[in-house]
Short mmCIF file of C-alpha atoms in Angstrom, two decimals:
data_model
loop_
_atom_site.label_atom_id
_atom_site.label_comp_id
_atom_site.label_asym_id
_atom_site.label_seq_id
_atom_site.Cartn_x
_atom_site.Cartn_y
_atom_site.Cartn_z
CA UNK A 82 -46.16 -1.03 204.64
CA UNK A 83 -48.44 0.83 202.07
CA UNK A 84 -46.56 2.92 199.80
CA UNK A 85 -48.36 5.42 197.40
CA UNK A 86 -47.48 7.79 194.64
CA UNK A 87 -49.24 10.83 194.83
CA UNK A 88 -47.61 13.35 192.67
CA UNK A 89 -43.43 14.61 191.91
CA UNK A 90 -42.10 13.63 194.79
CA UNK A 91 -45.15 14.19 197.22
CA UNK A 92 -46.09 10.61 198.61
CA UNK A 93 -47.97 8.72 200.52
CA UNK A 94 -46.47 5.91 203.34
CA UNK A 95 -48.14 4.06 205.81
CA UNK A 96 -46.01 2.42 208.11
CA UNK A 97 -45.99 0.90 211.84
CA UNK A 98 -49.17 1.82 212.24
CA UNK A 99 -49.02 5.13 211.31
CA UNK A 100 -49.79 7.47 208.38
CA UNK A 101 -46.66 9.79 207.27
CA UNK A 102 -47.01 12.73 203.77
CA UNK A 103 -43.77 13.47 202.08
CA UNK A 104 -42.54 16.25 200.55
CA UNK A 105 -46.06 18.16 200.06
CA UNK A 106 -46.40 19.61 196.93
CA UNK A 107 -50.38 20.29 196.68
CA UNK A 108 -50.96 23.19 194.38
CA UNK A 109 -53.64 22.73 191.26
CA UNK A 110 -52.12 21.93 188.07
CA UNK A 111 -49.89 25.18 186.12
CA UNK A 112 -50.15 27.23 189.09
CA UNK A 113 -46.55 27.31 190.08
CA UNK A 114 -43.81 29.04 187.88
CA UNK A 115 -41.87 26.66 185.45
CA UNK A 116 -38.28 26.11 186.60
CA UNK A 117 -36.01 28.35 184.30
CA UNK A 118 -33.94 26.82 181.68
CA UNK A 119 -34.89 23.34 182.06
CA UNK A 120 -32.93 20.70 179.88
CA UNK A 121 -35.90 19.44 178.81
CA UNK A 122 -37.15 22.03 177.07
CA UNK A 123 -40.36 22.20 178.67
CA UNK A 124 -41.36 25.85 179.16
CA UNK A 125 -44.79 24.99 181.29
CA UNK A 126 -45.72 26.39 184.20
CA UNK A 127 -45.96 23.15 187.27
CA UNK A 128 -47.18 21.49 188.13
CA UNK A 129 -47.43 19.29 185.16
CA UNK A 130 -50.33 17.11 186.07
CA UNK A 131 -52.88 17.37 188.79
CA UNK A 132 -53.26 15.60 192.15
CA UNK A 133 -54.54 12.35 191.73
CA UNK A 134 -56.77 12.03 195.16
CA UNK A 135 -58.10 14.77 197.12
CA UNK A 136 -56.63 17.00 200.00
CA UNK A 137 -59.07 15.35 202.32
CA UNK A 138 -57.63 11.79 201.36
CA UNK A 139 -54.39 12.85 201.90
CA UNK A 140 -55.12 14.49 204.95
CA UNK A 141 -57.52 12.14 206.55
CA UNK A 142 -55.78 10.40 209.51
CA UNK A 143 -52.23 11.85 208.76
CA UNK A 144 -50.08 11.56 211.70
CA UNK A 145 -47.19 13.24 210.68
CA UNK A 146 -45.09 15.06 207.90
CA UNK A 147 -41.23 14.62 206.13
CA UNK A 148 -39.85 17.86 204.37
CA UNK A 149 -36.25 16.60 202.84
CA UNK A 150 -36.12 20.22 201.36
CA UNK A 151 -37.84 23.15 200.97
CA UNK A 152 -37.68 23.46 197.51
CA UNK A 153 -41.27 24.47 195.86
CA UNK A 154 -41.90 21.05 194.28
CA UNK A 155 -41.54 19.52 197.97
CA UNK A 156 -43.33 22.07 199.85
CA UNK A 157 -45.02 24.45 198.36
CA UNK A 158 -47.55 27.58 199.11
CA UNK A 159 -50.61 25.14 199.24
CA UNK A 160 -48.89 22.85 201.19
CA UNK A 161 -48.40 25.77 203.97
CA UNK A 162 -52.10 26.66 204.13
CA UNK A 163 -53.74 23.34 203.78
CA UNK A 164 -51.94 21.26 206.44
CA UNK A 165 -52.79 21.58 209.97
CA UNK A 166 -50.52 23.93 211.72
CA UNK A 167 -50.20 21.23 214.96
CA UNK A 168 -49.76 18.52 212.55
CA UNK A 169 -45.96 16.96 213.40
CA UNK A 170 -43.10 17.90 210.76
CA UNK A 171 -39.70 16.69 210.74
CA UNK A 172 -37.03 18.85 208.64
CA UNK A 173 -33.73 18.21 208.09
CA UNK A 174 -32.25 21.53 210.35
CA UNK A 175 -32.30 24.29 212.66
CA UNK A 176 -32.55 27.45 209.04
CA UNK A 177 -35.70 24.92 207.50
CA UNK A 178 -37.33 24.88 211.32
CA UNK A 179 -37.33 28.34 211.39
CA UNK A 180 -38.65 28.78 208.46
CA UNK A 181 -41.08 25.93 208.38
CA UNK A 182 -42.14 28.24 212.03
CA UNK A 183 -42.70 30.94 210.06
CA UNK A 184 -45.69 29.87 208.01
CA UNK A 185 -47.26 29.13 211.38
CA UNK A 186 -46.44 25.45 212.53
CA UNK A 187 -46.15 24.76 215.66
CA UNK A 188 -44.57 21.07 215.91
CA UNK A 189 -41.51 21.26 213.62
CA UNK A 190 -38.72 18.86 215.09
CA UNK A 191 -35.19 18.37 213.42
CA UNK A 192 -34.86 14.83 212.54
CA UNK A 193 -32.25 13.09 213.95
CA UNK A 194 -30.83 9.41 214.32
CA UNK A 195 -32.51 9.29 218.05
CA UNK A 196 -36.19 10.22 216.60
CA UNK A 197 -38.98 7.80 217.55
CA UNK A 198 -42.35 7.67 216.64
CA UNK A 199 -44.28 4.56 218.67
CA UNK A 200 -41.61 2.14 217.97
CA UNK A 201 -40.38 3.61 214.29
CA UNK A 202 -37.03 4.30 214.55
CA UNK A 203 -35.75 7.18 211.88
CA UNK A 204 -32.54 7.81 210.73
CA UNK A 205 -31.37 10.90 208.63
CA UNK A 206 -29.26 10.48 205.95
CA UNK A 207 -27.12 12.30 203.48
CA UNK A 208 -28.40 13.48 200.67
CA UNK A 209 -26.71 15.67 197.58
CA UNK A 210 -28.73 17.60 195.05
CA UNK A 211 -26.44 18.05 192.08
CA UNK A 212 -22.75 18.68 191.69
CA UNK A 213 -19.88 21.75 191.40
CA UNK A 214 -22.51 24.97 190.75
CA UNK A 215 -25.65 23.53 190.71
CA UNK A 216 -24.84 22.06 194.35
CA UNK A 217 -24.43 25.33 195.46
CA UNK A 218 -27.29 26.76 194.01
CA UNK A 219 -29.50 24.04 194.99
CA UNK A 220 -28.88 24.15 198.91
CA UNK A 221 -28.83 20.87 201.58
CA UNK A 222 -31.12 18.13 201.16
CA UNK A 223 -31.35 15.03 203.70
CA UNK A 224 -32.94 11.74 203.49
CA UNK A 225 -34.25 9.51 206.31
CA UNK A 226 -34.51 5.79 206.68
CA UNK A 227 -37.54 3.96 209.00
CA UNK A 228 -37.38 1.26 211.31
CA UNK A 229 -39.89 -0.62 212.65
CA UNK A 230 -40.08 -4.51 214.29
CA UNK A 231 -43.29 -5.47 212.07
CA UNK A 232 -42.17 -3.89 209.01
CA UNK A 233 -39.19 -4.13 206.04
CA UNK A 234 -36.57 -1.32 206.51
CA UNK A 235 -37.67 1.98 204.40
CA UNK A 236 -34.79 4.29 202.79
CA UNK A 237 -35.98 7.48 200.86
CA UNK A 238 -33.05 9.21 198.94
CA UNK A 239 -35.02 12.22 198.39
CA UNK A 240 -33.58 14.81 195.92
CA UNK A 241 -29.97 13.58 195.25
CA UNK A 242 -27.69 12.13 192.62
CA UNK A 243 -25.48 9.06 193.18
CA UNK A 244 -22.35 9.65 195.14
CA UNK A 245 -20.66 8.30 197.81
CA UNK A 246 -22.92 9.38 200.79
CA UNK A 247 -25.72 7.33 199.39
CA UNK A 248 -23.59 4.52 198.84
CA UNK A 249 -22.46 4.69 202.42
CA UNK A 250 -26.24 4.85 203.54
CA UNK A 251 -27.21 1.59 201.75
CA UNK A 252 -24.55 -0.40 203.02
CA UNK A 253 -25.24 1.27 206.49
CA UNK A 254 -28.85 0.57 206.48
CA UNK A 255 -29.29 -2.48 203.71
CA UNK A 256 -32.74 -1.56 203.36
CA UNK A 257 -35.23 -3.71 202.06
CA UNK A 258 -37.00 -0.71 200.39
CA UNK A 259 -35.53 2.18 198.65
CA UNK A 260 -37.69 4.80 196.92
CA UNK A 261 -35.48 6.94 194.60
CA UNK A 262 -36.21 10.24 192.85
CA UNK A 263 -35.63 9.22 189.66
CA UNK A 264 -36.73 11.86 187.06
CA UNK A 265 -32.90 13.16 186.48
CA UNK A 266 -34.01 16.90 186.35
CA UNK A 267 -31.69 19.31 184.77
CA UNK A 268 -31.54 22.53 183.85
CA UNK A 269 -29.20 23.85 180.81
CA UNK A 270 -25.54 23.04 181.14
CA UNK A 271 -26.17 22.36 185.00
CA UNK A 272 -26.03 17.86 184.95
CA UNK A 273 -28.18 16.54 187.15
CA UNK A 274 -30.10 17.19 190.16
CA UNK A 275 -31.43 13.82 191.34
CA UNK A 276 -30.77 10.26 190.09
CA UNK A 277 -31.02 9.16 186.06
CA UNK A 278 -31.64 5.48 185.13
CA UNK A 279 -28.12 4.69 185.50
CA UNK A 280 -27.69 6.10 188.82
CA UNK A 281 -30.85 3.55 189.57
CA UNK A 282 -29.42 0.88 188.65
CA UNK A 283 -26.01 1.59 190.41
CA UNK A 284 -28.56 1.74 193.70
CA UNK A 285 -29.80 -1.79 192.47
CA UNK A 286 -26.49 -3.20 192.31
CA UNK A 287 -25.69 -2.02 195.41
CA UNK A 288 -28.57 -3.53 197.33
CA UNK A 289 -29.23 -5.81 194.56
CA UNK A 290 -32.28 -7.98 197.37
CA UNK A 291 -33.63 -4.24 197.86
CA UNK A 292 -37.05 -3.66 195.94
CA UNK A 293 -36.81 0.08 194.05
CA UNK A 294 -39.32 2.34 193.67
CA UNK A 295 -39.10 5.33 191.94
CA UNK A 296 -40.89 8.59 191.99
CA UNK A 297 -40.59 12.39 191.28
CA UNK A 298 -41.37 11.45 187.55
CA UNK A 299 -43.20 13.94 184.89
CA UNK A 300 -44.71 16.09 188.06
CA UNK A 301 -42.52 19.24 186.85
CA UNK A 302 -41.40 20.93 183.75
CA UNK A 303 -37.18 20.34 184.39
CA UNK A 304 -37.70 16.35 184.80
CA UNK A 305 -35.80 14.53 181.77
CA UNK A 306 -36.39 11.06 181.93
CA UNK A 307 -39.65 9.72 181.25
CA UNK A 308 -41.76 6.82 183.02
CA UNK A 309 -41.88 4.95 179.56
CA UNK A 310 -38.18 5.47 179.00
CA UNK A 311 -36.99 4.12 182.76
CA UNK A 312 -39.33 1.21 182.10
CA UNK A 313 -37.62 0.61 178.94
CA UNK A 314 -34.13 0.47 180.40
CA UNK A 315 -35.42 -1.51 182.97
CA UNK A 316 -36.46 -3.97 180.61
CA UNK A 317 -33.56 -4.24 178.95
CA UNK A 318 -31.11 -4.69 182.07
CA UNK A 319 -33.78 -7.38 183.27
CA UNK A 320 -34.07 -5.88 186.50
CA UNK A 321 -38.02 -4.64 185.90
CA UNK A 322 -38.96 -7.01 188.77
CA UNK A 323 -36.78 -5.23 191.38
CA UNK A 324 -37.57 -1.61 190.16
CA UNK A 325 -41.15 -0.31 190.41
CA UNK A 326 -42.44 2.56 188.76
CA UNK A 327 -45.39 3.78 189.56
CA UNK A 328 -48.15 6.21 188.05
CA UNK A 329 -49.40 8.56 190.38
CA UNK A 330 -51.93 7.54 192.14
CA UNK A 331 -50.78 3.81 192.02
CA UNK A 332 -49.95 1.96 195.48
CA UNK A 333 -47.69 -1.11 196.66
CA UNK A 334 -48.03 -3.12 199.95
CA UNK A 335 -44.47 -4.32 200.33
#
């Protein structure tokens, strides 16, 4: 498989032979509002950085589409006009089909553990965005898992912190991949909305043979950890080789 960082948590994966975007976030740099009361501190508007390849690159033989959430740093009001309104997107239920409908697509399926695509099994998977209050506010989030004869098993975690229902999925699945949103986003007095560098490491020593790879890093203004910090920690737990972290724009074959 060919995994690529594009920007937050938008990616890039090809796999079994066939091109997949995740969680489309394609709007120009600062044209999105900042997220309010970020624990950060950072007041600007997102995103943060710009797109590091073009829309046509991204587009360009693109056989289908994963929304985990519908969240404006996963999909987004550029990410409803650019992409082809027959293109294939799987969501994770019936209220995001609807409204993924509404914007005009016409091939929205509700992934399930008995989706196919040419021999790529998928699997949905829970998912939890926060805790308590900021659960609530925050809303459902799944993640899915691929399958495929010719290639290593693929877990995304998508927007969620470390609790038992990912714990559950990697023993489930053992997957020999696992890309985790990593930036631990908060906003004030809220804890966190997706995984921290101890929560990555907790998904390391769960499927300790797993490689990591982490994105939704320094694409928006609530994100908390920093690239150079997780790399530091990595360092110092010795467990750099099993945990990538990539810049975006950067690309594994795994």
């Amino acid at each position: 498989m060919k995994l690529q960082q594009i920007r937050n948590a938008t990616m890039v994966v090809n796999y079994g032979g066939k091109k997949f975007l995740i969680d489309p976030m394609l709007s120009d740099k600062g044209t999105l509002p900042a997220f309010p009361h970020p624990a950060s501190g950072d007041e600007r508007d997102n995103p943060l950085v710009e797109l590091p390849v073009s829309i046509d690159e991204l587009l360009e033989d693109l056989d289908a589409v994963f929304l985990s959430h519908l969240h404006y740093d996963h999909y987004d009001d550029a990410a409803k006009k650019i992409l082809p309104k027959r293109i294939k997107i799987y969501v994770q239920d019936a209220a995001d089909k609807k409204e993924v409908e509404s914007a005009g697509f016409t091939n929205v399926d509700v992934l399930t553990d008995g989706t196919e695509i040419d021999g790529i099994q998928l699997f949905q998977t829970q998912a939890q965005h926060g805790f308590g209050e900021t659960l609530k506010l925050a809303g459902n989030v799944h993640g899915f898992v691929m399958k495929h004869i010719e290639e290593k098993t693929l877990y995304f975690i998508t927007d969620s912190v470390w609790y038992e229902g990912v714990q559950q999925e990697l023993e489930r699945h053992t997957p020999d991949i696992v890309v985790v949103n990593g930036g631990d986003n908060q906003f004030v007095g809220g804890g966190p909305l997706i995984m921290g560098k101890l929560d990555i490491k907790k998904v390391h020593e769960t499927v300790p043979e797993a490689t990591l790879v982490v994105s939704h890093m320094e694409g928006v203004n609530h994100n908390t950890l920093s690239r150079r910090e997780l790399k530091q920690f990595l360092a110092d737990e010795n467990i750099s080789e099993k945990v990538l972290v990539p810049d975006d724009g950067q690309f594994y074959e795994l």
